Amino acid sequence: MTPRLALLALAVGAGLLSLAACDRSSTDGGAATSSKAPPGGDKDADALVARVNAEYKADYPELTAAQWISSTYITDDTQMVAAKANERFLAQLNGWIKAAKPFEGHKMSPESARSILLMKLSTAMPPPNDPKKLAELTRIATRMEGDYGAGKYCTGEGEARTCRDLGELSDVLAHSRDYQAQLDAWQGWHTISQPMRKDYVRFVELVNEGAKEMGFADAGEMWRSGYDMPPAEIAAETDRLWGQVKPLYEQLHCYTRTRLQAKYGPGKGAVAGGMLPAHLLGNMWQQDWSNDWDILEPYKDAGSLDITAALEKRYKTHYSERIAKLGPDPTSNALADADHDAQLDTAKEMAQRAEQFYVSLGMPALPESYWNNSQFIKPRDRDVVCHASAWDMTMAGDVRTKMCIKPNEEEFTTIYHELGHVYYYLAYNNQPPLFQTGAHDGFHEAIGDTIVLSMTPAYLQSIGLVDVQQQSHDALINAQMRMALAKVSFLPFGLMIDRWRWGVFDGSIKPENYNKAWWELKAKYQGVAPVTPRGEEFFDPGAKYHVPGNTPYTRYFLSHILQFQFYKSLCDAAGQKGPLYECSFYNNKEAGRKYWEMLGKGASQPWQKTLKDMTGSEKMDASAMLEYFAPLQAWLKQQNEGQSCGWNPNPAPAKP
């Protein structure tokens, strides 16, 4: 995850750019055509942009430090500090936007026009102009994120009371195959978001007010304006891309349903309409089915891809080494310290392995400050936000990741993903601050995942995580399934979250129907459903970090398309001759040079040009993904022959 700095379409004319008029109605009596000097005293747009870039970079470390502390040390005090820092930044942003108003509609350099548009979209939380409402917005936003990070499911009373956090509950979904235990863990986590509903309703009102004051219909339209195309077109564009990949997802869904029914029984392995039970897919939000490998593995013993077992072995080795140093009869505190230190040793080792891939491409080693300042594992003494994220603290090299790493495959690949953000930061730190973001937000999310695609069985073997790989059809299908359970299963989830929020922002989804609409969209796109009723006493959207954290999500869908495009381009640069799925550009300097060159451009030009420079095409396209998974798709069709695939998102109620 990375902070959002979005783009807006630019109108080109006579070699100069004018600010595109996205306002439906003027909010300050025609300031767009005024020649009056703005409040900042800037003589022209170039001077304004220079001032904003300087102030932005100077003030940025204070903002990120406050946010870092509130995420890694959750208390009422740190939340207040973060809320006030956010409030100051958003008030400053309002001032910059006001100062830019007099220049709207006038000629200016392309760089200044682009910078001002980026500035207007530099937050996913458009701030109201009213200072009291702005303060209220930042308090609510900080409180919701803090509530999520501190969320626990507690049962029992008195001395028998036990509480489990997201990591512990996720472990149940990943490893237990006890139907009721999985259901309890899934339902338990979804209790933590119930108190957020009232805050979220007010949050929507406030960000919509801020968006309207900027000239957008609502916050959703503002989000959709970040793609160098008219905001109305992004929904159609994502629908087009979904249409390309939906047949592959449907085949994977059909196969998964058959396997779940074989494991749990026909009455438990599927929900009415042929949908998949929400609590049986190994992941709290059904966005990644990798943890169900023991159920979904196509061929037993056809190439060992048990990365989790290898990482757990490394942890046990570190733990044994720590214990050996304690001597006889260690205290319980000493044992706890040994466990903590072994976890940290393993987590850092996993991060170093990921760093080594990027370095093998010719990219720089991470600075020492990264290793000193990052959060690698969950601290024992406080609540933190464990959701993985990458941070650029200063726009000048102080980069970090924040995770609660456990020794498993999902966390291992997540580190490669997060370092993609980190290397993007380092590459574009030479750009002006307003250009220090991705070409669009989907680019940022695709960088590390492109590296993950290059983590082929041969690569994993070369770094000692899996055994010598068999060259066989069965081993190929296993390898493809391993990747599809992470990549293909995610696609509809990547669409539905923002489809829900766009409806919430534009008012077509009312607060009294928040949960109903959420599950209707999950049924429509994912073919997933809960096995028990989820009425409006619940607020299930809030159980996913990106909703209380207010992180736009369409970026993740787009990244899953782009990463295969990037991968194919880098494989071509590396001289790959065989099938796409066999390509690893690990240790290839030419591929690394091409990638680093793209990263360095940041948001300095429209993403279409950046994509064309990288891939030869200025259009996002899923054909590389389909090429990659062609063997698996053919195999799935054979496995599903005779099955009634697909699902009914609106099944008739069961008869009493």
XYZ file of C-alpha atoms in Angstrom:
656
model
C 0.000 0.000 0.000
C 1.186 3.506 -0.704
C -0.243 7.007 -0.198
C -2.458 8.157 -3.025
C -1.439 11.054 -5.225
C -3.767 10.909 -8.207
C -3.834 12.434 -11.671
C -6.416 14.413 -13.589
C -6.910 14.591 -17.353
C -5.071 17.449 -19.050
C -6.385 19.432 -21.980
C -3.706 20.141 -24.581
C -3.857 23.115 -26.901
C -1.455 25.384 -28.808
C 1.525 23.807 -27.115
C 0.353 25.039 -23.705
C -1.926 23.558 -21.090
C -4.889 25.118 -19.363
C -6.382 23.712 -16.211
C -9.200 21.409 -17.267
C -12.488 22.729 -15.914
C -13.834 19.870 -13.844
C -16.045 22.256 -11.855
C -19.751 21.720 -12.481
C -20.354 25.126 -10.962
C -18.016 27.806 -9.729
C -17.661 27.976 -5.973
C -16.140 31.428 -5.680
C -17.879 33.705 -8.120
C -15.798 33.328 -11.251
C -12.309 33.359 -9.794
C -11.208 31.127 -12.694
C -10.924 34.080 -15.047
C -9.641 36.675 -12.577
C -6.165 38.150 -12.981
C -6.050 39.236 -9.348
C -2.910 38.147 -7.511
C -3.605 35.081 -5.366
C -3.332 35.053 -1.557
C 0.146 33.538 -1.731
C 1.380 36.529 -3.751
C 2.610 34.298 -6.574
C 3.198 36.278 -9.747
C 2.364 33.372 -12.049
C 1.589 29.648 -12.056
C 5.278 28.696 -12.249
C 5.975 30.686 -9.075
C 3.017 29.061 -7.326
C 4.175 25.573 -8.244
C 7.730 26.326 -7.110
C 6.397 27.587 -3.763
C 4.095 24.609 -3.281
C 6.862 22.136 -4.090
C 9.185 23.813 -1.576
C 6.558 23.995 1.182
C 5.326 20.475 0.497
C 8.799 18.973 0.816
C 9.635 21.034 3.908
C 6.461 20.094 5.788
C 6.135 16.498 4.603
C 8.420 14.888 7.218
C 6.340 16.288 10.085
C 3.149 14.846 8.572
C 4.602 11.398 7.894
C 6.254 11.225 11.312
C 2.911 11.866 13.009
C 1.205 9.248 10.847
C 3.997 6.739 11.459
C 3.770 7.127 15.222
C -0.022 6.806 15.226
C 0.224 3.578 13.188
C 3.072 1.997 15.152
C 2.077 3.135 18.653
C -1.715 3.376 18.873
C -2.857 5.520 21.787
C -5.331 8.360 22.198
C -2.371 10.750 22.324
C -0.741 9.574 19.107
C -4.086 9.608 17.341
C -4.594 13.221 18.395
C -1.117 14.168 17.167
C -1.767 12.484 13.814
C -5.205 14.074 13.473
C -3.773 17.552 14.073
C -0.939 16.940 11.610
C -3.442 15.796 8.988
C -5.586 18.820 9.763
C -2.663 21.197 9.254
C -1.692 19.550 5.974
C -5.236 19.582 4.592
C -5.671 23.225 5.626
C -2.422 23.989 3.814
C -3.704 22.076 0.785
C -6.866 24.179 0.818
C -4.665 27.267 0.833
C -2.672 26.057 -2.166
C -5.843 25.237 -4.090
C -7.257 28.688 -3.313
C -4.012 30.292 -4.477
C -4.256 28.395 -7.775
C -7.802 29.542 -8.546
C -6.819 32.825 -10.269
C -4.663 30.929 -12.747
C -7.412 28.557 -13.890
C -8.358 29.138 -17.510
C -5.087 30.911 -18.294
C -2.142 29.644 -20.290
C 0.743 28.159 -18.368
C 3.569 25.724 -18.908
C 2.623 22.039 -19.243
C 4.624 21.238 -16.103
C 2.770 23.820 -14.001
C -0.643 22.770 -15.307
C 0.082 19.150 -14.479
C 1.498 20.059 -11.072
C -1.593 22.053 -10.087
C -3.901 19.265 -11.143
C -1.856 16.747 -9.179
C -1.963 19.080 -6.203
C -5.755 19.206 -6.295
C -5.871 15.425 -6.208
C -3.074 14.892 -3.705
C -5.383 13.457 -1.055
C -8.061 10.772 -1.144
C -9.781 12.738 1.626
C -10.889 16.064 0.080
C -11.005 18.552 2.961
C -13.948 20.880 3.637
C -13.060 24.570 3.758
C -14.811 25.046 7.110
C -12.019 24.686 9.747
C -14.353 23.031 12.265
C -15.490 20.441 9.738
C -11.897 19.870 8.646
C -10.888 19.194 12.245
C -13.848 16.847 12.648
C -12.892 14.976 9.464
C -9.311 14.363 10.551
C -10.427 13.202 14.004
C -12.859 10.720 12.489
C -10.325 9.436 9.955
C -7.655 8.909 12.593
C -10.112 7.293 15.005
C -11.381 4.811 12.405
C -7.882 3.749 11.435
C -6.911 3.426 15.092
C -10.028 1.389 15.875
C -9.150 -0.962 13.038
C -5.551 -1.358 14.176
C -6.570 -2.031 17.790
C -9.484 -4.298 16.815
C -9.826 -7.574 18.716
C -12.450 -10.291 19.015
C -12.966 -11.149 22.662
C -14.924 -14.005 24.224
C -15.539 -15.166 27.776
C -15.758 -13.218 31.013
C -13.377 -12.397 33.846
C -10.283 -14.576 34.022
C -11.677 -16.714 31.213
C -11.792 -13.730 28.820
C -9.572 -14.148 25.777
C -8.993 -11.732 22.898
C -7.595 -12.376 19.426
C -6.387 -9.816 16.909
C -6.541 -9.941 13.119
C -3.324 -11.922 12.802
C -4.494 -14.624 15.195
C -7.941 -14.846 13.609
C -6.398 -14.974 10.132
C -4.246 -17.888 11.266
C -7.410 -19.843 12.036
C -8.752 -19.245 8.516
C -5.403 -20.162 7.001
C -4.594 -23.304 8.957
C -7.663 -24.730 10.656
C -10.005 -26.923 8.664
C -12.593 -26.972 11.438
C -15.686 -25.462 9.803
C -17.072 -23.942 13.014
C -13.714 -22.610 14.203
C -13.221 -20.881 10.855
C -16.733 -19.443 10.963
C -16.216 -18.155 14.505
C -12.916 -16.479 13.547
C -14.446 -14.872 10.464
C -17.526 -13.630 12.288
C -15.403 -12.519 15.243
C -13.208 -10.179 13.194
C -16.290 -8.659 11.594
C -17.529 -7.496 14.996
C -14.698 -4.945 15.259
C -16.183 -2.721 12.566
C -19.706 -2.425 13.918
C -18.925 0.720 15.986
C -17.433 2.440 12.895
C -20.726 2.786 11.016
C -21.779 6.111 12.550
C -18.311 7.592 12.021
C -18.237 6.377 8.424
C -21.600 7.959 7.592
C -20.341 11.315 8.840
C -16.983 10.804 7.119
C -18.765 10.396 3.778
C -20.717 13.615 4.331
C -17.552 15.563 5.080
C -15.384 14.292 2.196
C -18.265 14.826 -0.209
C -18.489 18.422 0.962
C -14.768 18.866 0.378
C -14.994 17.302 -3.087
C -17.911 19.522 -4.068
C -16.014 22.611 -2.963
C -13.261 21.556 -5.368
C -15.823 21.278 -8.167
C -16.502 17.523 -8.211
C -19.913 15.920 -7.921
C -18.718 13.813 -4.979
C -15.598 12.158 -3.594
C -16.038 9.170 -5.910
C -15.876 11.370 -8.991
C -12.752 12.967 -7.575
C -11.135 9.544 -7.186
C -12.112 8.569 -10.734
C -10.505 11.779 -12.028
C -7.040 10.460 -11.326
C -6.382 8.536 -14.527
C -5.552 11.016 -17.283
C -8.987 10.423 -18.798
C -12.479 11.801 -18.123
C -13.738 10.395 -14.798
C -16.773 8.806 -16.441
C -14.510 6.560 -18.528
C -12.627 4.711 -15.778
C -15.616 2.543 -14.810
C -16.043 1.461 -18.432
C -12.292 0.854 -18.734
C -12.211 -1.416 -15.682
C -15.320 -3.236 -16.925
C -13.547 -3.856 -20.246
C -10.517 -5.294 -18.484
C -12.714 -7.405 -16.184
C -14.468 -8.781 -19.250
C -11.123 -10.048 -20.531
C -10.267 -11.974 -17.358
C -13.680 -12.989 -16.010
C -13.783 -16.343 -17.909
C -10.515 -17.378 -16.231
C -11.843 -16.404 -12.794
C -15.068 -18.339 -13.397
C -13.103 -21.494 -14.155
C -11.023 -21.080 -10.977
C -14.187 -20.420 -8.955
C -15.839 -23.565 -10.338
C -12.822 -25.739 -9.522
C -12.553 -24.258 -6.017
C -16.225 -24.918 -5.291
C -15.842 -28.565 -6.279
C -12.819 -28.998 -4.006
C -14.478 -27.231 -1.050
C -17.534 -29.453 -1.392
C -15.306 -32.517 -1.427
C -13.554 -31.288 1.727
C -16.478 -30.003 3.788
C -19.445 -31.745 2.192
C -21.967 -30.480 -0.391
C -24.034 -28.754 2.292
C -21.080 -26.728 3.612
C -18.693 -26.294 0.701
C -21.017 -24.000 -1.244
C -23.720 -21.434 -0.557
C -27.080 -21.114 -2.319
C -26.651 -20.102 -5.939
C -23.313 -21.898 -6.230
C -21.400 -19.197 -4.369
C -18.353 -19.852 -2.193
C -18.637 -19.590 1.621
C -16.889 -16.451 2.825
C -15.112 -18.131 5.734
C -13.627 -21.098 3.853
C -11.249 -19.417 1.404
C -8.303 -19.003 3.772
C -8.426 -15.208 3.787
C -10.573 -12.831 5.829
C -11.833 -11.017 2.711
C -11.614 -13.848 0.142
C -9.113 -11.819 -1.877
C -6.331 -14.421 -1.889
C -7.002 -18.167 -1.775
C -3.376 -19.289 -1.402
C -3.893 -20.499 2.160
C -6.253 -23.189 0.843
C -3.365 -24.829 -1.013
C -3.793 -28.062 0.915
C -7.346 -28.284 -0.470
C -6.764 -26.867 -3.938
C -3.347 -28.290 -4.879
C -3.860 -29.986 -8.262
C -1.225 -32.722 -7.963
C 0.270 -33.963 -4.713
C 4.057 -34.286 -4.699
C 4.425 -32.719 -8.142
C 7.171 -30.266 -7.286
C 7.370 -29.009 -3.717
C 6.230 -25.385 -3.555
C 5.724 -25.284 0.196
C 7.424 -21.948 0.795
C 5.699 -21.592 4.156
C 7.284 -24.784 5.467
C 10.722 -23.572 4.404
C 10.245 -20.220 6.132
C 8.903 -21.834 9.290
C 12.001 -24.034 9.300
C 14.164 -20.905 9.198
C 12.266 -19.475 12.177
C 12.728 -22.710 14.155
C 16.453 -22.632 13.391
C 16.751 -19.052 14.643
C 14.733 -19.928 17.739
C 16.939 -22.929 18.503
C 20.024 -20.759 18.146
C 18.593 -18.193 20.558
C 17.561 -20.859 23.069
C 21.003 -22.448 22.947
C 22.504 -19.199 24.218
C 20.260 -19.070 27.286
C 21.720 -21.990 29.173
C 19.771 -24.342 31.479
C 16.427 -23.419 33.064
C 15.649 -20.209 31.169
C 12.904 -17.996 32.591
C 9.596 -17.522 30.810
C 10.629 -13.957 29.999
C 13.870 -15.192 28.485
C 11.967 -17.688 26.358
C 9.587 -14.957 25.209
C 12.553 -12.764 24.320
C 14.109 -15.622 22.360
C 10.891 -16.138 20.432
C 10.614 -12.414 19.682
C 14.215 -12.204 18.539
C 13.829 -15.305 16.343
C 10.749 -13.785 14.728
C 12.689 -10.574 14.046
C 15.678 -12.490 12.675
C 13.415 -14.399 10.295
C 11.488 -11.313 9.209
C 14.640 -9.350 8.442
C 16.059 -12.333 6.578
C 12.908 -12.436 4.433
C 13.217 -8.703 3.739
C 16.899 -9.074 2.853
C 16.016 -11.816 0.385
C 13.512 -9.488 -1.292
C 16.011 -6.620 -1.350
C 18.547 -8.890 -3.021
C 16.224 -9.401 -6.001
C 16.030 -5.648 -6.644
C 19.785 -5.252 -6.153
C 20.366 -8.068 -8.660
C 18.688 -5.856 -11.268
C 21.204 -3.079 -10.658
C 19.073 -1.079 -8.226
C 20.692 0.353 -5.069
C 20.826 -1.427 -1.730
C 18.366 -0.091 0.823
C 19.782 2.573 3.148
C 20.820 1.572 6.658
C 17.988 3.719 8.009
C 15.509 1.306 6.415
C 16.749 -1.545 8.591
C 16.886 0.616 11.717
C 13.494 2.300 11.401
C 11.116 -0.184 9.768
C 8.558 -2.204 11.727
C 9.160 -5.831 10.779
C 7.114 -7.727 13.379
C 4.302 -6.999 15.800
C 5.638 -5.451 19.017
C 4.741 -7.194 22.253
C 4.048 -4.044 24.246
C 1.511 -2.071 22.215
C -1.162 -1.991 19.541
C -0.061 -1.230 15.990
C -1.621 -1.213 12.546
C -0.306 -4.480 11.127
C -1.623 -3.871 7.611
C 1.482 -3.879 5.413
C 2.511 -0.509 4.029
C 5.517 1.271 2.534
C 6.544 4.768 3.599
C 8.573 7.603 2.133
C 9.185 9.747 5.206
C 11.132 12.654 3.711
C 11.067 12.488 -0.112
C 14.823 12.218 0.306
C 15.719 8.607 1.105
C 14.202 7.818 4.515
C 12.124 4.856 3.320
C 10.463 2.237 5.529
C 8.035 -0.640 5.561
C 5.516 -1.363 8.303
C 4.484 -4.984 8.666
C 3.866 -7.702 11.227
C 5.739 -10.360 9.283
C 5.093 -14.030 9.882
C 7.070 -16.822 8.209
C 4.645 -17.803 5.446
C 4.373 -17.501 1.684
C 1.782 -14.720 1.672
C 3.922 -12.498 3.905
C 7.050 -13.339 1.901
C 5.536 -12.176 -1.381
C 4.049 -9.144 0.385
C 7.569 -7.995 1.271
C 8.560 -8.108 -2.418
C 5.393 -6.093 -3.119
C 6.115 -3.439 -0.483
C 9.714 -3.033 -1.609
C 8.298 -2.231 -5.044
C 6.815 0.904 -3.489
C 10.078 1.647 -1.709
C 12.144 1.410 -4.891
C 9.617 3.578 -6.731
C 10.111 6.211 -3.999
C 13.878 6.040 -4.329
C 13.751 6.220 -8.132
C 11.535 9.302 -8.343
C 12.964 11.194 -5.350
C 14.792 13.371 -7.889
C 11.479 14.618 -9.296
C 9.740 17.736 -7.924
C 7.567 16.751 -4.927
C 4.276 17.048 -6.823
C 5.588 14.534 -9.374
C 6.740 12.105 -6.686
C 4.057 9.483 -7.153
C 3.157 6.747 -9.589
C 2.230 7.337 -13.217
C -1.200 6.430 -11.852
C -1.946 4.686 -8.596
C -2.210 1.271 -10.260
C 1.413 1.614 -11.370
C 2.588 1.956 -7.784
C 0.837 -1.257 -6.764
C 2.125 -3.179 -9.804
C 5.860 -2.609 -9.325
C 6.570 -5.178 -6.629
C 3.992 -7.628 -7.937
C 5.835 -7.687 -11.250
C 8.823 -8.923 -9.287
C 6.611 -11.556 -7.621
C 5.714 -12.925 -11.069
C 9.429 -13.434 -11.625
C 9.602 -15.603 -8.476
C 9.325 -18.741 -10.577
C 9.911 -22.245 -9.182
C 13.398 -22.083 -10.674
C 14.077 -18.805 -8.819
C 12.703 -20.196 -5.555
C 14.911 -23.233 -6.005
C 17.949 -21.024 -6.644
C 17.488 -19.262 -3.286
C 16.921 -22.513 -1.408
C 13.225 -22.171 -0.585
C 11.951 -25.160 -2.555
C 13.364 -28.487 -3.681
C 14.721 -29.249 -7.141
C 11.770 -28.786 -9.450
C 10.401 -31.500 -11.708
C 9.980 -30.588 -15.360
C 6.535 -32.046 -15.885
C 2.992 -31.113 -16.803
C 1.831 -31.730 -13.230
C 4.540 -29.507 -11.758
C 3.647 -26.744 -14.230
C -0.037 -26.843 -13.287
C 0.875 -26.750 -9.602
C 3.082 -23.703 -10.155
C 0.391 -21.946 -12.173
C -2.254 -22.746 -9.564
C -0.026 -21.342 -6.827
C 0.145 -18.022 -8.692
C -3.523 -17.994 -9.728
C -4.723 -18.442 -6.155
C -3.112 -15.084 -5.379
C -3.508 -13.217 -8.668
C -6.701 -14.433 -10.349
C -8.755 -14.824 -7.178
C -8.081 -11.175 -6.361
C -9.461 -9.609 -9.541
C -13.177 -9.218 -8.699
C -12.389 -8.162 -5.143
C -10.183 -5.444 -6.619
C -13.236 -4.094 -8.425
C -16.040 -4.403 -5.892
C -14.725 -2.300 -3.014
C -14.704 0.928 -5.016
C -17.919 -0.012 -6.771
C -19.393 0.000 -3.256
C -17.745 3.281 -2.262
C -18.647 5.043 -5.488
C -22.266 4.178 -4.706
C -21.875 5.352 -1.113
C -20.338 8.646 -2.230
C -22.933 9.402 -4.923
C -25.828 8.464 -2.634
C -27.125 5.486 -4.603
C -26.144 3.317 -1.621
C -27.792 4.738 1.492
C -26.423 4.248 5.023
C -29.367 2.017 5.873
C -28.282 -0.332 3.063
C -24.499 -0.309 3.518
C -24.177 -3.992 4.392
C -26.838 -5.193 1.978
C -25.100 -3.449 -0.931
C -21.697 -4.773 0.159
C -22.809 -8.384 -0.013
C -24.730 -7.845 -3.235
C -21.510 -6.639 -4.876
C -19.465 -9.488 -3.414
C -22.043 -11.909 -4.794
C -22.072 -10.234 -8.212
C -18.321 -9.959 -8.723
C -16.729 -12.632 -6.513
C -19.471 -15.244 -6.288
C -18.909 -15.236 -2.511
C -21.528 -15.159 0.242
C -21.769 -15.471 4.038
C -23.366 -18.617 5.424
C -25.369 -16.671 8.027
C -27.433 -13.476 7.593
C -25.475 -10.212 7.676
C -28.005 -7.493 8.413
C -27.512 -3.788 8.921
C -26.512 -4.329 12.540
C -23.140 -5.168 10.977
C -20.765 -2.931 9.037
C -18.743 -5.526 7.168
C -17.013 -3.051 4.798
C -15.216 -1.608 7.823
C -13.592 -4.980 8.522
C -11.332 -4.360 5.502
C -8.525 -1.893 6.257
C -8.893 0.188 3.115
C -12.420 1.330 4.042
C -11.698 2.879 7.460
C -8.217 3.737 6.138
C -9.839 5.499 3.155
C -7.515 4.009 0.560
C -8.942 3.878 -2.986
C -8.951 0.321 -4.268
C -9.370 0.385 -8.058
C -5.586 0.794 -8.131
C -5.175 -2.805 -7.001
C -7.342 -4.175 -9.796
C -5.452 -2.129 -12.371
C -2.151 -3.229 -10.886
C -3.061 -6.881 -11.434
C -3.485 -6.136 -15.142
C -0.429 -3.891 -15.445
C 1.962 -6.215 -13.654
C 1.589 -8.846 -16.373
C 2.166 -6.195 -19.037
C 5.279 -5.007 -17.210
C 6.426 -8.592 -16.685
C 6.151 -9.456 -20.363
C 8.038 -6.297 -21.330
C 10.842 -7.001 -18.855
C 11.042 -10.627 -19.972
C 11.420 -9.405 -23.555
C 14.184 -7.050 -22.405
C 15.873 -9.977 -20.670
C 15.786 -12.015 -23.898
C 13.257 -14.617 -22.736
C 12.619 -17.155 -25.504
C 10.387 -19.780 -23.909
C 6.862 -19.593 -22.484
C 6.095 -16.418 -20.549
C 5.385 -18.289 -17.312
C 8.928 -19.674 -17.258
C 10.559 -16.243 -17.288
C 12.528 -14.885 -14.367
C 14.476 -11.712 -15.016
C 16.311 -12.088 -11.698
C 19.887 -10.828 -12.023
C 19.232 -9.274 -15.449
C 20.673 -5.778 -15.608
C 18.994 -4.821 -18.896
C 15.547 -5.559 -17.472
C 16.544 -3.656 -14.339
C 17.703 -0.658 -16.352
C 14.404 -0.506 -18.223
C 12.405 -0.809 -15.027
C 14.418 1.821 -13.134
C 14.053 4.238 -16.030
C 10.261 3.920 -15.861
C 10.210 4.300 -12.081
C 12.252 7.481 -12.253
C 9.605 9.282 -14.314
C 7.092 9.223 -11.463
C 4.036 11.264 -12.425
C 5.920 13.744 -14.599
C 3.968 12.735 -17.717
C 0.609 11.081 -18.520
C 0.596 7.389 -17.668
C -0.226 6.466 -21.263
C 3.183 7.780 -22.366
C 4.956 6.042 -19.486
C 3.216 2.771 -20.337
C 4.101 3.107 -24.011
C 7.749 3.795 -23.167
C 7.735 0.628 -21.069
C 5.626 -1.780 -23.127
C 5.150 -0.247 -26.573
C 1.419 0.262 -25.960
C -0.436 3.103 -24.268
C -3.427 0.894 -23.474
C -3.887 -1.322 -20.426
C -4.536 -4.865 -21.580
C -4.997 -8.275 -19.923
C -3.708 -10.372 -22.825
C -0.336 -10.914 -21.098
C -2.146 -12.334 -18.051
C -4.151 -14.678 -20.255
C -0.980 -15.748 -22.069
C 0.704 -16.466 -18.740
C -2.179 -18.595 -17.412
C -3.048 -20.344 -20.686
C -1.924 -23.815 -19.484
C -3.922 -23.504 -16.255
C -7.043 -22.213 -17.988
C -7.021 -25.175 -20.378
C -6.514 -27.570 -17.451
C -9.325 -25.981 -15.426
C -11.740 -26.373 -18.324
C -10.919 -30.082 -18.419
C -11.379 -30.434 -14.658
C -14.692 -28.569 -14.753
C -16.131 -30.486 -17.688
C -19.675 -31.527 -16.909
C -19.952 -29.014 -14.047
C -22.462 -26.185 -13.984
C -19.989 -23.345 -13.587
C -20.807 -19.765 -12.681
C -23.143 -18.725 -9.897
C -26.448 -17.006 -9.253
C -25.898 -13.844 -7.183
C -29.617 -13.638 -6.396
C -30.688 -17.163 -5.426
C -34.233 -17.814 -4.319
C -34.639 -18.041 -0.526
C -34.452 -21.560 0.852
C -37.837 -23.131 1.572
C -38.608 -23.697 5.295
